[in-house]
């Protein structure tokens, strides 16, 4: 099953991207895999995930995001610093809810230059959620403060055990 999800609830009979995130996270029992450019700046979703980690003691969460997200505002601006602080605070809440990080992994991607051997960031720009090898959403919506309501975004929601597991497994292999 595939559905189109939007940020504006009035245009989406399924409740929009925010509802998909909230509903699938609330159902999670085993595995949540998330890739997002702005991981967990949205407090509503952060709290739902923390609650689910408390309820489901076997739930594991993998979060992949950039080491330094390109946040709005000028470099060094108050807005940018506040956004980075919000992301870090919310990721800490999630790690704490997952037994001080034992069930939650937060990662960034790097590659090594063959000549210089220097590491550089692979910028994660994806917006992907896979829950329990059953549900996927992928599209343009970030999990930041604006990504679910103020921006005009579109995702697809997919219910498919086979596709979900294959995608998660391929991504984990990276």
JSON list of C-alpha atoms in Angstrom, two decimals:
[
{"chain": "A", "resi": 1, "resn": "UNK", "atom": "CA", "xyz": [0.00, 0.00, 0.00]},
{"chain": "A", "resi": 2, "resn": "UNK", "atom": "CA", "xyz": [1.32, 3.47, -0.94]},
{"chain": "A", "resi": 3, "resn": "UNK", "atom": "CA", "xyz": [-0.20, 6.79, 0.16]},
{"chain": "A", "resi": 4, "resn": "UNK", "atom": "CA", "xyz": [0.73, 10.37, -0.56]},
{"chain": "A", "resi": 5, "resn": "UNK", "atom": "CA", "xyz": [1.34, 12.40, 2.58]},
{"chain": "A", "resi": 6, "resn": "UNK", "atom": "CA", "xyz": [1.36, 16.19, 2.80]},
{"chain": "A", "resi": 7, "resn": "UNK", "atom": "CA", "xyz": [2.19, 18.71, 5.50]},
{"chain": "A", "resi": 8, "resn": "UNK", "atom": "CA", "xyz": [-1.21, 20.34, 5.43]},
{"chain": "A", "resi": 9, "resn": "UNK", "atom": "CA", "xyz": [-3.77, 18.12, 7.13]},
{"chain": "A", "resi": 10, "resn": "UNK", "atom": "CA", "xyz": [-6.66, 19.60, 5.13]},
{"chain": "A", "resi": 11, "resn": "UNK", "atom": "CA", "xyz": [-5.12, 18.30, 1.91]},
{"chain": "A", "resi": 12, "resn": "UNK", "atom": "CA", "xyz": [-4.44, 14.82, 3.25]},
{"chain": "A", "resi": 13, "resn": "UNK", "atom": "CA", "xyz": [-7.19, 12.38, 4.25]},
{"chain": "A", "resi": 14, "resn": "UNK", "atom": "CA", "xyz": [-4.60, 10.29, 6.15]},
{"chain": "A", "resi": 15, "resn": "UNK", "atom": "CA", "xyz": [-3.68, 13.18, 8.49]},
{"chain": "A", "resi": 16, "resn": "UNK", "atom": "CA", "xyz": [-0.43, 14.20, 6.86]},
{"chain": "A", "resi": 17, "resn": "UNK", "atom": "CA", "xyz": [3.23, 13.50, 7.40]},
{"chain": "A", "resi": 18, "resn": "UNK", "atom": "CA", "xyz": [3.15, 14.35, 11.10]},
{"chain": "A", "resi": 19, "resn": "UNK", "atom": "CA", "xyz": [0.31, 11.85, 11.69]},
{"chain": "A", "resi": 20, "resn": "UNK", "atom": "CA", "xyz": [2.24, 9.11, 9.82]},
{"chain": "A", "resi": 21, "resn": "UNK", "atom": "CA", "xyz": [5.34, 9.69, 11.97]},
{"chain": "A", "resi": 22, "resn": "UNK", "atom": "CA", "xyz": [3.30, 9.81, 15.19]},
{"chain": "A", "resi": 23, "resn": "UNK", "atom": "CA", "xyz": [1.15, 6.77, 14.39]},
{"chain": "A", "resi": 24, "resn": "UNK", "atom": "CA", "xyz": [3.95, 4.50, 13.20]},
{"chain": "A", "resi": 25, "resn": "UNK", "atom": "CA", "xyz": [6.27, 5.42, 16.09]},
{"chain": "A", "resi": 26, "resn": "UNK", "atom": "CA", "xyz": [3.42, 4.75, 18.55]},
{"chain": "A", "resi": 27, "resn": "UNK", "atom": "CA", "xyz": [3.06, 1.24, 17.04]},
{"chain": "A", "resi": 28, "resn": "UNK", "atom": "CA", "xyz": [6.80, 0.44, 17.03]},
{"chain": "A", "resi": 29, "resn": "UNK", "atom": "CA", "xyz": [7.82, -2.73, 18.83]},
{"chain": "A", "resi": 30, "resn": "UNK", "atom": "CA", "xyz": [11.27, -3.70, 17.56]},
{"chain": "A", "resi": 31, "resn": "UNK", "atom": "CA", "xyz": [13.18, -1.35, 15.25]},
{"chain": "A", "resi": 32, "resn": "UNK", "atom": "CA", "xyz": [13.01, 2.28, 14.18]},
{"chain": "A", "resi": 33, "resn": "UNK", "atom": "CA", "xyz": [15.49, 3.51, 11.57]},
{"chain": "A", "resi": 34, "resn": "UNK", "atom": "CA", "xyz": [15.64, 7.24, 10.85]},
{"chain": "A", "resi": 35, "resn": "UNK", "atom": "CA", "xyz": [17.71, 9.29, 8.45]},
{"chain": "A", "resi": 36, "resn": "UNK", "atom": "CA", "xyz": [17.06, 13.01, 8.59]},
{"chain": "A", "resi": 37, "resn": "UNK", "atom": "CA", "xyz": [18.86, 16.23, 7.81]},
{"chain": "A", "resi": 38, "resn": "UNK", "atom": "CA", "xyz": [17.54, 17.87, 10.98]},
{"chain": "A", "resi": 39, "resn": "UNK", "atom": "CA", "xyz": [17.08, 14.95, 13.38]},
{"chain": "A", "resi": 40, "resn": "UNK", "atom": "CA", "xyz": [14.51, 15.52, 16.08]},
{"chain": "A", "resi": 41, "resn": "UNK", "atom": "CA", "xyz": [14.10, 19.22, 16.50]},
{"chain": "A", "resi": 42, "resn": "UNK", "atom": "CA", "xyz": [10.32, 18.67, 16.63]},
{"chain": "A", "resi": 43, "resn": "UNK", "atom": "CA", "xyz": [9.44, 18.26, 20.32]},
{"chain": "A", "resi": 44, "resn": "UNK", "atom": "CA", "xyz": [6.09, 16.53, 19.66]},
{"chain": "A", "resi": 45, "resn": "UNK", "atom": "CA", "xyz": [7.74, 13.66, 17.75]},
{"chain": "A", "resi": 46, "resn": "UNK", "atom": "CA", "xyz": [10.66, 13.53, 20.20]},
{"chain": "A", "resi": 47, "resn": "UNK", "atom": "CA", "xyz": [8.27, 13.03, 23.11]},
{"chain": "A", "resi": 48, "resn": "UNK", "atom": "CA", "xyz": [6.32, 10.31, 21.26]},
{"chain": "A", "resi": 49, "resn": "UNK", "atom": "CA", "xyz": [9.56, 8.43, 20.55]},
{"chain": "A", "resi": 50, "resn": "UNK", "atom": "CA", "xyz": [10.75, 8.79, 24.15]},
{"chain": "A", "resi": 51, "resn": "UNK", "atom": "CA", "xyz": [7.40, 7.51, 25.44]},
{"chain": "A", "resi": 52, "resn": "UNK", "atom": "CA", "xyz": [7.56, 4.53, 23.10]},
{"chain": "A", "resi": 53, "resn": "UNK", "atom": "CA", "xyz": [11.11, 3.69, 24.22]},
{"chain": "A", "resi": 54, "resn": "UNK", "atom": "CA", "xyz": [9.85, 3.65, 27.84]},
{"chain": "A", "resi": 55, "resn": "UNK", "atom": "CA", "xyz": [6.89, 1.42, 26.90]},
{"chain": "A", "resi": 56, "resn": "UNK", "atom": "CA", "xyz": [8.73, -1.05, 24.64]},
{"chain": "A", "resi": 57, "resn": "UNK", "atom": "CA", "xyz": [11.87, -2.20, 26.45]},
{"chain": "A", "resi": 58, "resn": "UNK", "atom": "CA", "xyz": [13.11, -4.18, 23.42]},
{"chain": "A", "resi": 59, "resn": "UNK", "atom": "CA", "xyz": [12.70, -1.29, 20.95]},
{"chain": "A", "resi": 60, "resn": "UNK", "atom": "CA", "xyz": [15.93, -0.24, 19.25]},
{"chain": "A", "resi": 61, "resn": "UNK", "atom": "CA", "xyz": [16.43, 3.06, 17.40]},
{"chain": "A", "resi": 62, "resn": "UNK", "atom": "CA", "xyz": [19.05, 4.05, 14.85]},
{"chain": "A", "resi": 63, "resn": "UNK", "atom": "CA", "xyz": [19.27, 7.74, 13.93]},
{"chain": "A", "resi": 64, "resn": "UNK", "atom": "CA", "xyz": [21.52, 8.90, 11.08]},
{"chain": "A", "resi": 65, "resn": "UNK", "atom": "CA", "xyz": [22.05, 12.60, 10.49]},
{"chain": "A", "resi": 66, "resn": "UNK", "atom": "CA", "xyz": [24.77, 15.07, 9.52]},
{"chain": "A", "resi": 67, "resn": "UNK", "atom": "CA", "xyz": [27.51, 15.95, 12.01]},
{"chain": "A", "resi": 68, "resn": "UNK", "atom": "CA", "xyz": [26.75, 19.63, 11.47]},
{"chain": "A", "resi": 69, "resn": "UNK", "atom": "CA", "xyz": [23.36, 20.27, 9.89]},
{"chain": "A", "resi": 70, "resn": "UNK", "atom": "CA", "xyz": [22.98, 23.27, 7.59]},
{"chain": "A", "resi": 71, "resn": "UNK", "atom": "CA", "xyz": [20.51, 25.00, 9.86]},
{"chain": "A", "resi": 72, "resn": "UNK", "atom": "CA", "xyz": [18.65, 28.19, 8.98]},
{"chain": "A", "resi": 73, "resn": "UNK", "atom": "CA", "xyz": [20.24, 31.51, 9.72]},
{"chain": "A", "resi": 74, "resn": "UNK", "atom": "CA", "xyz": [23.70, 32.88, 9.31]},
{"chain": "A", "resi": 75, "resn": "UNK", "atom": "CA", "xyz": [26.64, 30.93, 10.69]},
{"chain": "A", "resi": 76, "resn": "UNK", "atom": "CA", "xyz": [27.00, 31.84, 14.34]},
{"chain": "A", "resi": 77, "resn": "UNK", "atom": "CA", "xyz": [23.55, 33.41, 14.47]},
{"chain": "A", "resi": 78, "resn": "UNK", "atom": "CA", "xyz": [21.33, 33.04, 17.52]},
{"chain": "A", "resi": 79, "resn": "UNK", "atom": "CA", "xyz": [18.76, 31.10, 15.42]},
{"chain": "A", "resi": 80, "resn": "UNK", "atom": "CA", "xyz": [21.37, 28.61, 14.22]},
{"chain": "A", "resi": 81, "resn": "UNK", "atom": "CA", "xyz": [22.81, 28.09, 17.72]},
{"chain": "A", "resi": 82, "resn": "UNK", "atom": "CA", "xyz": [19.33, 27.64, 19.19]},
{"chain": "A", "resi": 83, "resn": "UNK", "atom": "CA", "xyz": [18.47, 25.09, 16.49]},
{"chain": "A", "resi": 84, "resn": "UNK", "atom": "CA", "xyz": [21.66, 23.09, 17.10]},
{"chain": "A", "resi": 85, "resn": "UNK", "atom": "CA", "xyz": [21.02, 23.19, 20.86]},
{"chain": "A", "resi": 86, "resn": "UNK", "atom": "CA", "xyz": [17.45, 21.94, 20.29]},
{"chain": "A", "resi": 87, "resn": "UNK", "atom": "CA", "xyz": [18.66, 19.04, 18.12]},
{"chain": "A", "resi": 88, "resn": "UNK", "atom": "CA", "xyz": [21.31, 18.06, 20.68]},
{"chain": "A", "resi": 89, "resn": "UNK", "atom": "CA", "xyz": [18.84, 18.34, 23.58]},
{"chain": "A", "resi": 90, "resn": "UNK", "atom": "CA", "xyz": [16.22, 16.20, 21.84]},
{"chain": "A", "resi": 91, "resn": "UNK", "atom": "CA", "xyz": [18.76, 13.56, 20.79]},
{"chain": "A", "resi": 92, "resn": "UNK", "atom": "CA", "xyz": [19.90, 13.38, 24.42]},
{"chain": "A", "resi": 93, "resn": "UNK", "atom": "CA", "xyz": [16.30, 12.89, 25.60]},
{"chain": "A", "resi": 94, "resn": "UNK", "atom": "CA", "xyz": [15.95, 10.03, 23.11]},
{"chain": "A", "resi": 95, "resn": "UNK", "atom": "CA", "xyz": [19.26, 8.41, 24.17]},
{"chain": "A", "resi": 96, "resn": "UNK", "atom": "CA", "xyz": [18.25, 8.73, 27.84]},
{"chain": "A", "resi": 97, "resn": "UNK", "atom": "CA", "xyz": [14.84, 7.15, 27.14]},
{"chain": "A", "resi": 98, "resn": "UNK", "atom": "CA", "xyz": [16.67, 4.27, 25.44]},
{"chain": "A", "resi": 99, "resn": "UNK", "atom": "CA", "xyz": [18.56, 3.21, 28.56]},
{"chain": "A", "resi": 100, "resn": "UNK", "atom": "CA", "xyz": [21.29, 5.86, 28.31]},
{"chain": "A", "resi": 101, "resn": "UNK", "atom": "CA", "xyz": [21.87, 5.08, 24.66]},
{"chain": "A", "resi": 102, "resn": "UNK", "atom": "CA", "xyz": [22.09, 1.29, 24.94]},
{"chain": "A", "resi": 103, "resn": "UNK", "atom": "CA", "xyz": [19.05, 0.93, 22.67]},
{"chain": "A", "resi": 104, "resn": "UNK", "atom": "CA", "xyz": [19.57, 4.14, 20.68]},
{"chain": "A", "resi": 105, "resn": "UNK", "atom": "CA", "xyz": [22.40, 4.81, 18.28]},
{"chain": "A", "resi": 106, "resn": "UNK", "atom": "CA", "xyz": [23.02, 8.23, 16.74]},
{"chain": "A", "resi": 107, "resn": "UNK", "atom": "CA", "xyz": [25.37, 8.26, 13.77]},
{"chain": "A", "resi": 108, "resn": "UNK", "atom": "CA", "xyz": [26.85, 10.43, 11.04]},
{"chain": "A", "resi": 109, "resn": "UNK", "atom": "CA", "xyz": [28.50, 9.26, 7.86]},
{"chain": "A", "resi": 110, "resn": "UNK", "atom": "CA", "xyz": [32.11, 9.97, 6.85]},
{"chain": "A", "resi": 111, "resn": "UNK", "atom": "CA", "xyz": [34.44, 8.93, 4.07]},
{"chain": "A", "resi": 112, "resn": "UNK", "atom": "CA", "xyz": [38.22, 8.92, 3.86]},
{"chain": "A", "resi": 113, "resn": "UNK", "atom": "CA", "xyz": [40.14, 10.59, 1.06]},
{"chain": "A", "resi": 114, "resn": "UNK", "atom": "CA", "xyz": [42.36, 7.93, -0.50]},
{"chain": "A", "resi": 115, "resn": "UNK", "atom": "CA", "xyz": [45.33, 10.28, -1.00]},
{"chain": "A", "resi": 116, "resn": "UNK", "atom": "CA", "xyz": [45.28, 12.46, 2.12]},
{"chain": "A", "resi": 117, "resn": "UNK", "atom": "CA", "xyz": [43.59, 9.92, 4.42]},
{"chain": "A", "resi": 118, "resn": "UNK", "atom": "CA", "xyz": [41.54, 12.80, 5.85]},
{"chain": "A", "resi": 119, "resn": "UNK", "atom": "CA", "xyz": [37.97, 12.13, 6.89]},
{"chain": "A", "resi": 120, "resn": "UNK", "atom": "CA", "xyz": [35.16, 14.28, 5.62]},
{"chain": "A", "resi": 121, "resn": "UNK", "atom": "CA", "xyz": [31.47, 14.32, 6.35]},
{"chain": "A", "resi": 122, "resn": "UNK", "atom": "CA", "xyz": [28.98, 12.72, 3.99]},
{"chain": "A", "resi": 123, "resn": "UNK", "atom": "CA", "xyz": [26.10, 15.15, 4.37]},
{"chain": "A", "resi": 124, "resn": "UNK", "atom": "CA", "xyz": [22.89, 13.29, 5.22]},
{"chain": "A", "resi": 125, "resn": "UNK", "atom": "CA", "xyz": [20.07, 15.10, 3.46]},
{"chain": "A", "resi": 126, "resn": "UNK", "atom": "CA", "xyz": [17.50, 12.29, 3.39]},
{"chain": "A", "resi": 127, "resn": "UNK", "atom": "CA", "xyz": [14.17, 12.28, 5.17]},
{"chain": "A", "resi": 128, "resn": "UNK", "atom": "CA", "xyz": [13.41, 8.63, 5.85]},
{"chain": "A", "resi": 129, "resn": "UNK", "atom": "CA", "xyz": [11.63, 6.65, 8.57]},
{"chain": "A", "resi": 130, "resn": "UNK", "atom": "CA", "xyz": [11.38, 2.84, 8.67]},
{"chain": "A", "resi": 131, "resn": "UNK", "atom": "CA", "xyz": [9.39, 1.25, 11.51]},
{"chain": "A", "resi": 132, "resn": "UNK", "atom": "CA", "xyz": [9.37, -2.46, 12.41]},
{"chain": "A", "resi": 133, "resn": "UNK", "atom": "CA", "xyz": [10.20, -3.55, 8.87]},
{"chain": "A", "resi": 134, "resn": "UNK", "atom": "CA", "xyz": [6.61, -2.72, 8.00]},
{"chain": "A", "resi": 135, "resn": "UNK", "atom": "CA", "xyz": [6.19, 1.02, 7.43]},
{"chain": "A", "resi": 136, "resn": "UNK", "atom": "CA", "xyz": [8.30, 3.51, 5.46]},
{"chain": "A", "resi": 137, "resn": "UNK", "atom": "CA", "xyz": [7.93, 7.20, 4.83]},
{"chain": "A", "resi": 138, "resn": "UNK", "atom": "CA", "xyz": [10.32, 9.07, 2.58]},
{"chain": "A", "resi": 139, "resn": "UNK", "atom": "CA", "xyz": [10.09, 12.49, 1.00]},
{"chain": "A", "resi": 140, "resn": "UNK", "atom": "CA", "xyz": [10.96, 16.10, 1.68]},
{"chain": "A", "resi": 141, "resn": "UNK", "atom": "CA", "xyz": [9.77, 16.64, 5.29]},
{"chain": "A", "resi": 142, "resn": "UNK", "atom": "CA", "xyz": [12.41, 17.25, 7.94]},
{"chain": "A", "resi": 143, "resn": "UNK", "atom": "CA", "xyz": [11.82, 16.39, 11.60]},
{"chain": "A", "resi": 144, "resn": "UNK", "atom": "CA", "xyz": [12.58, 19.98, 12.56]},
{"chain": "A", "resi": 145, "resn": "UNK", "atom": "CA", "xyz": [10.22, 22.62, 13.95]},
{"chain": "A", "resi": 146, "resn": "UNK", "atom": "CA", "xyz": [8.77, 23.54, 10.54]},
{"chain": "A", "resi": 147, "resn": "UNK", "atom": "CA", "xyz": [9.03, 20.32, 8.54]},
{"chain": "A", "resi": 148, "resn": "UNK", "atom": "CA", "xyz": [5.60, 18.95, 9.44]},
{"chain": "A", "resi": 149, "resn": "UNK", "atom": "CA", "xyz": [3.41, 22.05, 9.33]},
{"chain": "A", "resi": 150, "resn": "UNK", "atom": "CA", "xyz": [4.86, 25.33, 8.05]},
{"chain": "A", "resi": 151, "resn": "UNK", "atom": "CA", "xyz": [6.77, 24.08, 5.02]},
{"chain": "A", "resi": 152, "resn": "UNK", "atom": "CA", "xyz": [5.07, 22.71, 1.91]},
{"chain": "A", "resi": 153, "resn": "UNK", "atom": "CA", "xyz": [6.36, 19.13, 1.94]},
{"chain": "A", "resi": 154, "resn": "UNK", "atom": "CA", "xyz": [5.35, 15.81, 0.42]},
{"chain": "A", "resi": 155, "resn": "UNK", "atom": "CA", "xyz": [6.26, 12.26, 1.47]},
{"chain": "A", "resi": 156, "resn": "UNK", "atom": "CA", "xyz": [5.05, 8.86, 0.48]},
{"chain": "A", "resi": 157, "resn": "UNK", "atom": "CA", "xyz": [3.94, 6.36, 3.06]},
{"chain": "A", "resi": 158, "resn": "UNK", "atom": "CA", "xyz": [4.51, 2.72, 2.23]},
{"chain": "A", "resi": 159, "resn": "UNK", "atom": "CA", "xyz": [3.21, -0.33, 4.06]},
{"chain": "A", "resi": 160, "resn": "UNK", "atom": "CA", "xyz": [5.29, -3.30, 2.92]},
{"chain": "A", "resi": 161, "resn": "UNK", "atom": "CA", "xyz": [7.14, -5.78, 5.10]},
{"chain": "A", "resi": 162, "resn": "UNK", "atom": "CA", "xyz": [9.41, -7.02, 2.31]},
{"chain": "A", "resi": 163, "resn": "UNK", "atom": "CA", "xyz": [10.37, -3.59, 0.95]},
{"chain": "A", "resi": 164, "resn": "UNK", "atom": "CA", "xyz": [10.86, -2.13, 4.44]},
{"chain": "A", "resi": 165, "resn": "UNK", "atom": "CA", "xyz": [13.19, -4.90, 5.54]},
{"chain": "A", "resi": 166, "resn": "UNK", "atom": "CA", "xyz": [15.19, -4.87, 2.29]},
{"chain": "A", "resi": 167, "resn": "UNK", "atom": "CA", "xyz": [15.64, -1.09, 2.46]},
{"chain": "A", "resi": 168, "resn": "UNK", "atom": "CA", "xyz": [16.65, -1.07, 6.12]},
{"chain": "A", "resi": 169, "resn": "UNK", "atom": "CA", "xyz": [19.09, -3.93, 5.58]},
{"chain": "A", "resi": 170, "resn": "UNK", "atom": "CA", "xyz": [20.71, -2.20, 2.58]},
{"chain": "A", "resi": 171, "resn": "UNK", "atom": "CA", "xyz": [21.05, 1.06, 4.50]},
{"chain": "A", "resi": 172, "resn": "UNK", "atom": "CA", "xyz": [22.52, -0.68, 7.57]},
{"chain": "A", "resi": 173, "resn": "UNK", "atom": "CA", "xyz": [25.10, -2.33, 5.32]},
{"chain": "A", "resi": 174, "resn": "UNK", "atom": "CA", "xyz": [26.35, 1.13, 4.33]}
]
